[in-house]
Short mmCIF file of C-alpha atoms and ligand atoms in Angstrom, two decimals:
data_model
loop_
_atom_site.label_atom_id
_atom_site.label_comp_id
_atom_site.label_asym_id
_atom_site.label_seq_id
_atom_site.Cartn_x
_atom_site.Cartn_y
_atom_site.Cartn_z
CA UNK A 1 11.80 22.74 12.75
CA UNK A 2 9.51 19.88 10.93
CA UNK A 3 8.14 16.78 11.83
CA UNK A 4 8.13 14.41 9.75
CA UNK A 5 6.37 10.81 9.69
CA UNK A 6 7.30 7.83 7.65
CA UNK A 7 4.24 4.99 7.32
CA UNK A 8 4.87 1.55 6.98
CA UNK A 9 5.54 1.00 3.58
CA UNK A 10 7.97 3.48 3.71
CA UNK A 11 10.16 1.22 6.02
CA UNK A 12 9.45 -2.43 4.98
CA UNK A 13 12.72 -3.25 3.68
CA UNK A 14 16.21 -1.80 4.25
CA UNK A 15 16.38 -0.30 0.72
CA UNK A 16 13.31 1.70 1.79
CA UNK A 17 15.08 2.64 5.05
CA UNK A 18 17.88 3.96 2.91
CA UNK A 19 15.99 6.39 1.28
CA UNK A 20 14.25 7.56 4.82
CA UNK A 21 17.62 8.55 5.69
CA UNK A 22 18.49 10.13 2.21
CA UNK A 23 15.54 12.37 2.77
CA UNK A 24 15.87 13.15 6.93
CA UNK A 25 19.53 14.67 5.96
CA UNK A 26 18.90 16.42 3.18
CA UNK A 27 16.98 18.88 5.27
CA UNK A 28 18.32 19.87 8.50
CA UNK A 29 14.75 21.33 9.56
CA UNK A 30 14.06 17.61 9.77
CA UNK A 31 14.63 17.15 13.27
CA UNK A 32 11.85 14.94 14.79
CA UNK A 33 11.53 11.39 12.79
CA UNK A 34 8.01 9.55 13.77
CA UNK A 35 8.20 5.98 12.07
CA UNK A 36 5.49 2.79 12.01
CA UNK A 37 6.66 -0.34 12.12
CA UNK A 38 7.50 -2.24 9.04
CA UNK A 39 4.34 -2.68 6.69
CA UNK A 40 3.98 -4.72 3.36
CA UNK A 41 6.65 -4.78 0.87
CA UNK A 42 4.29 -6.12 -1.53
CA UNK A 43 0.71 -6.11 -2.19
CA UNK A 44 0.29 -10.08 0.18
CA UNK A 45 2.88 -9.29 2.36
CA UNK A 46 1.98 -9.64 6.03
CA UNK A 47 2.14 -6.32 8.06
CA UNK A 48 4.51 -6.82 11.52
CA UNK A 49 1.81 -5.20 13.46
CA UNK A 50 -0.97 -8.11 11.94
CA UNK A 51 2.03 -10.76 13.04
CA UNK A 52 2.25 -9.65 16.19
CA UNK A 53 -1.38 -9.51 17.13
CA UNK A 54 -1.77 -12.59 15.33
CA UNK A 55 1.20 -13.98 17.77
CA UNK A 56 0.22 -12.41 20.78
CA UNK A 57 -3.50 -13.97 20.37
CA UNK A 58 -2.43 -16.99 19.89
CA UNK A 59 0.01 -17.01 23.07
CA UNK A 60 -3.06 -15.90 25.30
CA UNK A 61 -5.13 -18.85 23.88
CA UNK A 62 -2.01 -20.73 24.99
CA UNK A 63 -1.50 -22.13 21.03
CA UNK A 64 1.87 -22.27 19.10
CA UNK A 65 2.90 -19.47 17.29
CA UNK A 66 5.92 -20.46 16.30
CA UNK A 67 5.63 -19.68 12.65
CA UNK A 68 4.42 -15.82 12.85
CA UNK A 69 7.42 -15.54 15.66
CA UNK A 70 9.59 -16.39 13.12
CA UNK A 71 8.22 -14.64 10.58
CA UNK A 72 8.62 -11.33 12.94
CA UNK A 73 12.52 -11.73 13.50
CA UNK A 74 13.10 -12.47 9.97
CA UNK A 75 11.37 -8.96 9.20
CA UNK A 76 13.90 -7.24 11.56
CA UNK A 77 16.50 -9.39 10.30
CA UNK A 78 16.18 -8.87 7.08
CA UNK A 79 16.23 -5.14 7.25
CA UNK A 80 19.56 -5.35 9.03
CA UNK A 81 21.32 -7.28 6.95
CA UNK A 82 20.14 -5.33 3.89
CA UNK A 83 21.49 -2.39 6.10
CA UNK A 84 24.27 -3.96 6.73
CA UNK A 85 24.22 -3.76 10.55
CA UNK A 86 25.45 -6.39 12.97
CA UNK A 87 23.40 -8.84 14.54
CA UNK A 88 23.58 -6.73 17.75
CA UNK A 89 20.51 -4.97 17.07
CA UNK A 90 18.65 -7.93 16.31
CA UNK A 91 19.49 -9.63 19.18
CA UNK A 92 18.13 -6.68 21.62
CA UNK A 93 14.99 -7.22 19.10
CA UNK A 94 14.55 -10.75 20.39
CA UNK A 95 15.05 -10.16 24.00
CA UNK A 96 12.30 -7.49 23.72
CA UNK A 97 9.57 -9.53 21.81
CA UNK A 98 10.67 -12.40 23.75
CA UNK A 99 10.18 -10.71 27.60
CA UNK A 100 7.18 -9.15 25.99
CA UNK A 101 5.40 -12.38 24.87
CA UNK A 102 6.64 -14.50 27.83
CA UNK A 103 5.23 -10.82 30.34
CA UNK A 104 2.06 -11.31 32.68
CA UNK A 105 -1.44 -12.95 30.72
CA UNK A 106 -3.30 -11.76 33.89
CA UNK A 107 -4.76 -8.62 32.06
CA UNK A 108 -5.17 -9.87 28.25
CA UNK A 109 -5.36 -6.05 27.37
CA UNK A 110 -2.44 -5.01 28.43
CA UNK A 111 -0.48 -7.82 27.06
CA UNK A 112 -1.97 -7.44 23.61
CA UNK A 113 -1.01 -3.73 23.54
CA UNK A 114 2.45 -3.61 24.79
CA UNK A 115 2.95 -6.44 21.98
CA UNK A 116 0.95 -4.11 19.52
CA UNK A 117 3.20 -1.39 19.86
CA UNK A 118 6.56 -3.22 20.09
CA UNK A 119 5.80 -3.00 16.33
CA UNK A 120 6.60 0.66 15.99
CA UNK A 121 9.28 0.69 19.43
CA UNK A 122 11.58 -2.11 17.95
CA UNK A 123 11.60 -0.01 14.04
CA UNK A 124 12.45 3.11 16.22
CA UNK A 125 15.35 1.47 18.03
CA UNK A 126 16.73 -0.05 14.55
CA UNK A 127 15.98 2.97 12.46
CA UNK A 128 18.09 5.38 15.22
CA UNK A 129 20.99 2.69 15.31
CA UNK A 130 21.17 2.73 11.63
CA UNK A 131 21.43 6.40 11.64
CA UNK A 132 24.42 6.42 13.80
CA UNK A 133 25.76 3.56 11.95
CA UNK A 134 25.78 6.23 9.02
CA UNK A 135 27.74 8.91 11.48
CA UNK A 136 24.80 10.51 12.02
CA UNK A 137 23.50 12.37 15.56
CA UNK A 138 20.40 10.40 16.49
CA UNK A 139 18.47 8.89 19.72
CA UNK A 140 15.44 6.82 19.71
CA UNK A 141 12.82 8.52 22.34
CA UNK A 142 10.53 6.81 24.49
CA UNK A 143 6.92 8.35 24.56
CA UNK A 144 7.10 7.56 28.20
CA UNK A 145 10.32 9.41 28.66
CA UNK A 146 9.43 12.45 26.32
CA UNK A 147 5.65 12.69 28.44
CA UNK A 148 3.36 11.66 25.87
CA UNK A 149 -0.05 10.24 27.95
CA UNK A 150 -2.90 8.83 26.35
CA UNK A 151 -6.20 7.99 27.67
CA UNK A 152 -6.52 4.56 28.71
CA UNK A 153 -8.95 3.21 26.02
CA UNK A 154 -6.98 0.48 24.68
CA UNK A 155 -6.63 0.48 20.42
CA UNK A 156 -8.17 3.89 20.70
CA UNK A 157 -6.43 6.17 22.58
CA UNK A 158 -7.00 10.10 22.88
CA UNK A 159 -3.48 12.61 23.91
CA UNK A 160 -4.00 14.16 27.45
CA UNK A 161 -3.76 17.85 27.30
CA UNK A 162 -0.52 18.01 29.36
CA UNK A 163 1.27 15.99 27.04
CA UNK A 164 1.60 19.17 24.17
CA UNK A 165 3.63 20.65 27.03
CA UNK A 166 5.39 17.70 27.87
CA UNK A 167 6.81 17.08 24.29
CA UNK A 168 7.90 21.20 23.93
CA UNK A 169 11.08 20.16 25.49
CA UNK A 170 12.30 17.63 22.77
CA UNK A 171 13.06 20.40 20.54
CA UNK A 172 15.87 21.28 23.24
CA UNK A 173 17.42 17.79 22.93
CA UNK A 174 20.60 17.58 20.59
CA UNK A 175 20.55 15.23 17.18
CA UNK A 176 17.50 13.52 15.01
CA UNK A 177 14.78 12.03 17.05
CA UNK A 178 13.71 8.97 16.35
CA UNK A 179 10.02 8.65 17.93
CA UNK A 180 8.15 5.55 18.00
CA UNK A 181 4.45 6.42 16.09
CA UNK A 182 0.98 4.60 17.26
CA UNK A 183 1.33 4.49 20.83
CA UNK A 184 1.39 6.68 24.33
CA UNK A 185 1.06 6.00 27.79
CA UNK A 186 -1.60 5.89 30.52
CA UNK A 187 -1.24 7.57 33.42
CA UNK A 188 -0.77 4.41 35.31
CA UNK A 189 2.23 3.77 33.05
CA UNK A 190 0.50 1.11 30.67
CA UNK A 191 1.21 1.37 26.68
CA UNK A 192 -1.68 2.05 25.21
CA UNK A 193 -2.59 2.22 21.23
CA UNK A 194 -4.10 5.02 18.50
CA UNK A 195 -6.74 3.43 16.76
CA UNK A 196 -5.20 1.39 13.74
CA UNK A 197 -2.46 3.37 11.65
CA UNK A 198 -2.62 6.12 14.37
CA UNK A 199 1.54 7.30 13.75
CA UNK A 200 0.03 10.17 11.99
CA UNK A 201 -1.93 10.74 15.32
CA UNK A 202 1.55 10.96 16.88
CA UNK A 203 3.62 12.73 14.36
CA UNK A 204 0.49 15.46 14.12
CA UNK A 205 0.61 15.18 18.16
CA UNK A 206 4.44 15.97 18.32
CA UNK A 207 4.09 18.78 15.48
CA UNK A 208 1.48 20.59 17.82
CA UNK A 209 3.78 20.01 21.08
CA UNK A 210 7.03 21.04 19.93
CA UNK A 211 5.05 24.10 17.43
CA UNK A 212 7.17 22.22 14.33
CA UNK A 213 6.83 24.86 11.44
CA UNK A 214 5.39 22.32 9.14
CA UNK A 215 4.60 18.58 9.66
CA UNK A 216 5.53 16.25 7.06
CA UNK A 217 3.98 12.69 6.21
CA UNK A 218 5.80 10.20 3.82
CA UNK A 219 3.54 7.66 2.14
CA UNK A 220 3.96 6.01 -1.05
CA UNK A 221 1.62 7.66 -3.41
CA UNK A 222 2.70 11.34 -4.72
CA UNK A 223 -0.35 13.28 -3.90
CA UNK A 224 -3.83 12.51 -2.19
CA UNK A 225 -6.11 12.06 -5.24
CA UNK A 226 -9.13 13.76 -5.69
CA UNK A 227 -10.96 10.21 -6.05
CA UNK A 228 -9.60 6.51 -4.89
CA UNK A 229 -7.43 5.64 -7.84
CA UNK A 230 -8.82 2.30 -7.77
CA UNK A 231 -11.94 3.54 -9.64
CA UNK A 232 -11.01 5.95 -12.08
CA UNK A 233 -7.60 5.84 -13.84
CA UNK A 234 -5.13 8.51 -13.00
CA UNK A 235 -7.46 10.47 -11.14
CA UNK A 236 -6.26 14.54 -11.00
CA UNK A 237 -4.05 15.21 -7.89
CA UNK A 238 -4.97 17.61 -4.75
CA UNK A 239 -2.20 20.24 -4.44
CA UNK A 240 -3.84 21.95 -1.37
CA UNK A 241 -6.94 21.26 0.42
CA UNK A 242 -8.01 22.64 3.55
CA UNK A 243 -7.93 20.57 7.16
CA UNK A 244 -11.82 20.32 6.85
CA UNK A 245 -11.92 18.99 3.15
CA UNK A 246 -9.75 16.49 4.05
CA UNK A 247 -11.39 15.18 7.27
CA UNK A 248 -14.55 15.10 5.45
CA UNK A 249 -12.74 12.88 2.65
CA UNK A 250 -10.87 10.83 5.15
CA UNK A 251 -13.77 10.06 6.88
CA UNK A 252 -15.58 8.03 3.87
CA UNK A 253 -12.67 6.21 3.13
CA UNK A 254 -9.70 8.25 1.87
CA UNK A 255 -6.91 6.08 3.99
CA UNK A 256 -3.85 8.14 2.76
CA UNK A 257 -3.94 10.16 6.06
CA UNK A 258 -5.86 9.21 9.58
CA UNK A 259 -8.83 11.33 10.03
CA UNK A 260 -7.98 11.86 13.80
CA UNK A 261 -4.36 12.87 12.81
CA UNK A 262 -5.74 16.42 11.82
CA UNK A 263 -6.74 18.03 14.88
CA UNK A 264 -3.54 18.42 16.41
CA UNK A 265 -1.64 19.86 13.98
CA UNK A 266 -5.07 21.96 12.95
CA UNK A 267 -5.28 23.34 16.49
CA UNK A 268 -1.68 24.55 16.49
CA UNK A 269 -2.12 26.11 12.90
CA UNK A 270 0.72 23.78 11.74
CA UNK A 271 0.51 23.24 7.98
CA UNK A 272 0.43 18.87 6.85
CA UNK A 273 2.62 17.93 3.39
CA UNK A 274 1.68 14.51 2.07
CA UNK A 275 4.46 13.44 0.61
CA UNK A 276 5.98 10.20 -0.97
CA UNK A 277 8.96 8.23 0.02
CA UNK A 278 9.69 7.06 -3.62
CA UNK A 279 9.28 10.06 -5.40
CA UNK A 280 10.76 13.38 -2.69
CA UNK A 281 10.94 15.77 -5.04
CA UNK A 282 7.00 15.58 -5.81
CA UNK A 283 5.09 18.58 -4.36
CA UNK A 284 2.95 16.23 -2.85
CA UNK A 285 -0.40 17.85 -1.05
CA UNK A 286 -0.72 20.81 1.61
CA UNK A 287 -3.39 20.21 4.21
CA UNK A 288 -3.83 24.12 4.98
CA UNK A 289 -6.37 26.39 7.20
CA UNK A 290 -7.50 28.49 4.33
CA UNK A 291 -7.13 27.63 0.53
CA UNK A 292 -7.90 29.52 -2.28
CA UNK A 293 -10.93 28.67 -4.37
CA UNK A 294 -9.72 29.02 -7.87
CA UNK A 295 -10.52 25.21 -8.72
CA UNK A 296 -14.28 24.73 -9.01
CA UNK A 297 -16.72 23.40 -6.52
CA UNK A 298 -15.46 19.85 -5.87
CA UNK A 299 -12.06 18.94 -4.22
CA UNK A 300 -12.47 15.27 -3.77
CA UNK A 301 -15.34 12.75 -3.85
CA UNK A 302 -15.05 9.69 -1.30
CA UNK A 303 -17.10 6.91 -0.77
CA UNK A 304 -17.48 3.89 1.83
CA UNK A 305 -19.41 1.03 2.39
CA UNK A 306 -20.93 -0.65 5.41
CA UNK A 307 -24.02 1.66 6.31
CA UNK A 308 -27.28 0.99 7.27
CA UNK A 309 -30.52 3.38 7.59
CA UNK A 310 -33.78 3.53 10.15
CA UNK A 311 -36.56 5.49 8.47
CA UNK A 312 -39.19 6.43 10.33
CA UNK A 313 -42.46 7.81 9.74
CA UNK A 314 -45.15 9.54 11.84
CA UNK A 315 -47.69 11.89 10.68
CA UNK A 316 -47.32 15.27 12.41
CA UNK A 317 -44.14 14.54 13.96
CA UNK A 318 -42.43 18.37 12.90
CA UNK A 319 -45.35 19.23 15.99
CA UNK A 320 -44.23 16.74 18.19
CA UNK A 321 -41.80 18.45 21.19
CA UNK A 322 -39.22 15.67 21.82
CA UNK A 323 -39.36 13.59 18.95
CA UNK A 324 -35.97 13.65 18.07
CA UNK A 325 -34.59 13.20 21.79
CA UNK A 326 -36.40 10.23 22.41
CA UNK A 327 -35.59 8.42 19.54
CA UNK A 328 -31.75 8.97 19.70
CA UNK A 329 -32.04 8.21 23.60
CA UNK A 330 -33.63 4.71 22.07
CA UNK A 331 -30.10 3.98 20.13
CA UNK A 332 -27.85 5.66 22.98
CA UNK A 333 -29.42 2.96 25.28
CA UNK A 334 -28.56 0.41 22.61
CA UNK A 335 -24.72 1.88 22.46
CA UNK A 336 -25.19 2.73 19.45
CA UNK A 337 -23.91 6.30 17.34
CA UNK A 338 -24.97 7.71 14.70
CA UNK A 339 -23.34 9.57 11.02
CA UNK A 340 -25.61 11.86 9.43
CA UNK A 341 -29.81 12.80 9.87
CA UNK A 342 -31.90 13.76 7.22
CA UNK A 343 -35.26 14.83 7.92
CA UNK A 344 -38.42 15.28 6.20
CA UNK A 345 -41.97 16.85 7.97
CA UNK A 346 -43.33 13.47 8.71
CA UNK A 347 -40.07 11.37 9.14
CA UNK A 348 -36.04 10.98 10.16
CA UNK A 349 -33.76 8.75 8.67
CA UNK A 350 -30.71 7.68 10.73
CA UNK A 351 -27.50 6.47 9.21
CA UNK A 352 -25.71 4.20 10.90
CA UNK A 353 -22.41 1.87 10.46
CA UNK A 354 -23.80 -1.43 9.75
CA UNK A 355 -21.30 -3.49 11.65
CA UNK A 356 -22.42 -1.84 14.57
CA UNK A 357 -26.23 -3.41 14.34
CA UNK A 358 -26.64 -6.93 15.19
CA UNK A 359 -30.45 -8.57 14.24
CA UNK A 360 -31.20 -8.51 18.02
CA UNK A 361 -30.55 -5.04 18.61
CA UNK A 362 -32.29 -4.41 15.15
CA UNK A 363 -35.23 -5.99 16.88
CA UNK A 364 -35.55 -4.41 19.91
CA UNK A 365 -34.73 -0.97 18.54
CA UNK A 366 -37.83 -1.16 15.98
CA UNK A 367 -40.34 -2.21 18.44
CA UNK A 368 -38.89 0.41 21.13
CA UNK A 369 -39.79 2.87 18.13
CA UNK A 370 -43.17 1.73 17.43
CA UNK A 371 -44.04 1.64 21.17
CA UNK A 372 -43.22 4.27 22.79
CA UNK A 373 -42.76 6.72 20.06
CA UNK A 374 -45.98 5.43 18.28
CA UNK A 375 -44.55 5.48 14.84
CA UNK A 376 -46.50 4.25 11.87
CA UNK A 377 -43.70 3.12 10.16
CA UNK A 378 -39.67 1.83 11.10
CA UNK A 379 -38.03 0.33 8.50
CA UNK A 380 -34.48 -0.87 8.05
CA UNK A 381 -32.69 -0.25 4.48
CA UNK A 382 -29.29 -2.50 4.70
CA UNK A 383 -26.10 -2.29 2.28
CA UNK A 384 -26.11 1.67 1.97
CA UNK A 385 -22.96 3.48 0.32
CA UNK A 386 -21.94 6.82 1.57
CA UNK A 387 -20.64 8.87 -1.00
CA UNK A 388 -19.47 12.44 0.34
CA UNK A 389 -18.36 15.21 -2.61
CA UNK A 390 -16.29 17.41 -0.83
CA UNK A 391 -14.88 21.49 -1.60
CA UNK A 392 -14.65 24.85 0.23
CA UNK A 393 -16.22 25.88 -2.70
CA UNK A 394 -19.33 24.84 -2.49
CA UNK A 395 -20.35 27.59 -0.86
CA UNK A 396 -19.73 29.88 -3.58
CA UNK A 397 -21.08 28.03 -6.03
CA UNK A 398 -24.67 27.77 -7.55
CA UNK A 399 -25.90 24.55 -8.62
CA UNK A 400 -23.43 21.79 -7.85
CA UNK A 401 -26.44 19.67 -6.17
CA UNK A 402 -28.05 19.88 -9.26
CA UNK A 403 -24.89 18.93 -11.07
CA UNK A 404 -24.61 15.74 -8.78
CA UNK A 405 -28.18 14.98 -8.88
CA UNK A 406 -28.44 14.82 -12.98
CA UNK A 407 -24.81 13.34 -13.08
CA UNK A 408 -26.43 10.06 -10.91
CA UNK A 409 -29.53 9.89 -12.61
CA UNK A 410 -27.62 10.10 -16.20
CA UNK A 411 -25.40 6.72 -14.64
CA UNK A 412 -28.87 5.42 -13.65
CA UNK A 413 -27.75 5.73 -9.59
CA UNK A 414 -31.40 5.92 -7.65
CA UNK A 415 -30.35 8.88 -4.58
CA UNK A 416 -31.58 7.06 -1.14
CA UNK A 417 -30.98 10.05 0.91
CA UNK A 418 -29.14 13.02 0.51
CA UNK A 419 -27.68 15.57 3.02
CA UNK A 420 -25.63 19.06 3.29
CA UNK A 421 -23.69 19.75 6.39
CA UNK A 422 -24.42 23.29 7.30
CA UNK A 423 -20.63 24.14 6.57
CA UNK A 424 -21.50 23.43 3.09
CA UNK A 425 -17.95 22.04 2.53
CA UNK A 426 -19.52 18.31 2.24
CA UNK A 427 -22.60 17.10 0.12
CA UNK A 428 -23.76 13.00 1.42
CA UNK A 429 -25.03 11.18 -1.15
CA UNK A 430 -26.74 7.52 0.13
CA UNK A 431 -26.62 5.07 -2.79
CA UNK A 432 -27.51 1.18 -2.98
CA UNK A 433 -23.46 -0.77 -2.11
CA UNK A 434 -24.19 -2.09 -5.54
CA UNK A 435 -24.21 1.18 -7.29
CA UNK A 436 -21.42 2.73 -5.64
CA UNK A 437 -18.92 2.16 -7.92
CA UNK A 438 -20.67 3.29 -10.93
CA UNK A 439 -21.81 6.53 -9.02
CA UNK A 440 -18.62 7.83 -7.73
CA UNK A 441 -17.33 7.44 -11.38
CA UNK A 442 -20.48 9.45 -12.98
CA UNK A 443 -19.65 12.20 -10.49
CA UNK A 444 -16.23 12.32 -10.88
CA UNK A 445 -16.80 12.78 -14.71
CA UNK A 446 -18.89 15.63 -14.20
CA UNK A 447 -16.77 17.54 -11.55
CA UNK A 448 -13.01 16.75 -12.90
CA UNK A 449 -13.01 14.63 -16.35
CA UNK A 450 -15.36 17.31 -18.19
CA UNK A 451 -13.83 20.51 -20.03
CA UNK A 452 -15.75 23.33 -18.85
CA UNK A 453 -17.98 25.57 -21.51
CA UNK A 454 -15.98 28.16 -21.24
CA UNK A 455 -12.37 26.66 -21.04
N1 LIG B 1 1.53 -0.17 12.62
C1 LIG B 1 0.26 0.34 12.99
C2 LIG B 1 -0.81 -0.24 12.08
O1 LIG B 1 -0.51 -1.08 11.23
C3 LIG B 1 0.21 1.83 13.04
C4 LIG B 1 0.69 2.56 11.80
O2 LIG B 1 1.26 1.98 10.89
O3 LIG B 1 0.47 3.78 11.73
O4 LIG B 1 -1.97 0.09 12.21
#
């Protein structure tokens, strides 16, 4: 039995819809359906989940909002009437949205995520219908009903343990289920939201609950690319890659599949197909335990923007017992976390997401540092770009660093930091913002655009 997932863009219009249900019955494995709600249908459109935050703010400040309201019906409506289904569905639509938005302002939170996720609930109810419009066996699911609890930490909720057991039992219930993605329950019985474009979180949730044989997740690209195809022009595909290449990619800013939605499915040993919507018959790209390392060092090379860095320097400070403790304590008491370390004898650098530093706290932090740790030096380096390059086989290989390190200086890149995870499946590369672009293209030359000496 599979699970299979269909983002946003995959169910924006009702010609996309179509095609969801061209590929659900061609493969009667495909029993559990997790969908998003509808997402852009072209590269300005307006996603219905922005709308109906955008609505739902705007009805707590007490402001009109007429114009995204109707914007959100004539999203529905449009898909049913390209589906050709009666304005029955559409009306239940309204009633929903419309006892949602008119529901209890006393606790803005709650309000805001109940209207988040009627995104997703609303697609699930139309997408079932228009299955059994077609003749077709198929039930939209609560998460409620089926047991899925979340922790209560609105817009980023975590699964409660007890829900994998919970959810076992769907795979006794007859027909297709259509499941609602992005959203669970609290155990007071309050929706509550994944962090944003969390439906893989679900589908990867329900493919480790009901032990699915493989969990599939329909996008609109063909394969995940072994660098952001907005840099370098028909990068080469991934065919496989293993659960911890592909965290360590999502992380820095491969968005094709939520970092979080691994674990799950990773716990349960359940394998992940990317697949596309447009294009079926494409392989697409395995997200597997164990891979084998035929294909050179490098699987994928990611970058992001948005970091920061707090070097500091004290002579002797490899002697000094506590060093390290104290100075993290100094950013957990400012709330803040932290991405990677690199250390020298005499000094620490800590990376840091930038939008997480305001000037006060930048303030307070330093002088913190240079009085009770007695630094001789705290300095701040702004507008850093991570750039990880990521492969299982790393570990077998000799010299890749080297590779990176002469590829950068050959594009001119000046290496701020640099760091190896002890798995060795990730190398960090810290680059000025400016130069990211230029190095991620310089390394991807060197690791996938370059015939090898001895092809
Ligand atoms: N609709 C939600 C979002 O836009 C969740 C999802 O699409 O997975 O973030």
């Amino acid at each position: 039995m599979k699970v299979v997932k269909f983002g946003g863009s995959s169910l924006a219009s009702g010609e996309q819809i179509e095609k969801v249900f061209q590929i659900v019955v061609s493969d009667p494995e495909r029993k559990i359906v997790v969908v998003s709600a509808p997402g852009k249908r072209f590269a300005d459109d307006i996603k219905v989940t922005d709308l109906l935050i955008t609505c739902g703010e705007r009805y707590l400040k007490g402001e009109n909002a007429d114009d995204e309201w109707a914007q959100i019906i004539k999203r529905y409506a449009n898909i049913a009437n390209e589906l050709d289904l009666s304005t029955e569905i559409i009306e239940r639509i309204e009633e929903d949205l419309r006892s949602l938005f008119e529901g209890n302002k006393q606790n803005p939170g709650s309000y805001l995520e109940a209207i988040k996720a009627s995104g997703e609930d609303n697609n699930a109810k139309l997408i079932a219908y228009y299955f059994q419009k077609q003749g077709v066996e198929a039930h939209y699911v609560n998460p409620k009903d089926a047991g899925l609890f979340v922790s209560d930490e609105p817009g980023n909720a975590r699964v409660l343990k007890e829900s994998y057991d919970h959810l076992y039992s769907l795979r006794n219930r007859s027909g297709i289920i259509v499941f609602p993605g992005f959203f669970g329950y609290s155990l007071n019985g309050d929706v509550v939201t994944f962090s944003r474009s969390g439906s893989d979180i679900t589908g990867s949730i329900l493919a480790n609950g009901t032990k699915a044989s493989l969990y599939e997740n329909f996008t609109d690209v063909d394969a995940v690319y072994s660098v952001n195809p907005s840099l370098v022009e028909l990068p080469h595909e991934i065919r496989e890659l293993t659960y911890r290449e592909m965290r360590e990619l999502s992380y820095a800013g491969f968005s094709v599949f939520h970092d979080e939605a691994l674990i799950p499915a990773f716990r349960a040993g359940i394998p992940v197909n990317v697949k596309n919507t447009n294009n079926p018959s494409a392989a697409g790209t395995r997200i597997v335990n164990v891979r084998d390392n035929k294909n050179g060092p490098v699987i994928g090379i990611a970058s992001d923007k948005g970091f920061c860095s707090i070097y500091v320097s004290k002579y002797l400070m490899n002697r000094e017992i506590g060093f390290g403790r104290k100075l993290l304590h100094i950013l957990e008491d400012a709330g803040l976390s932290y991405e990677h370390i690199p250390s020298g004898i005499d000094d620490i650098s800590i990376i840091l997401k930038e939008d997480h530093l305001t000037e006060g706290i930048e303030c307070k932090i330093k002088q913190r540092i240079l009085d009770e740790l007695q630094a001789d030096e705290v300095v701040f380096i702004h507008h850093l770009a991570l750039i990880m390059v990521v492969g299982e086989g790393m570990r077998h290989n000799v010299g890749t660093t080297a590779r990176a390190a002469h590829a950068l200086a050959q594009a001119d890149v000046n290496i701020e930091m640099i760091n190896q995870g002890s798995s060795e499946v990730s190398m960090m590369f810290a680059v000025k913002a400016v130069d990211e672009v230029r190095a991620v293209q310089a390394l991807y030359h060197e690791f996938f655009a370059k015939v090898p000496v001895n092809a």
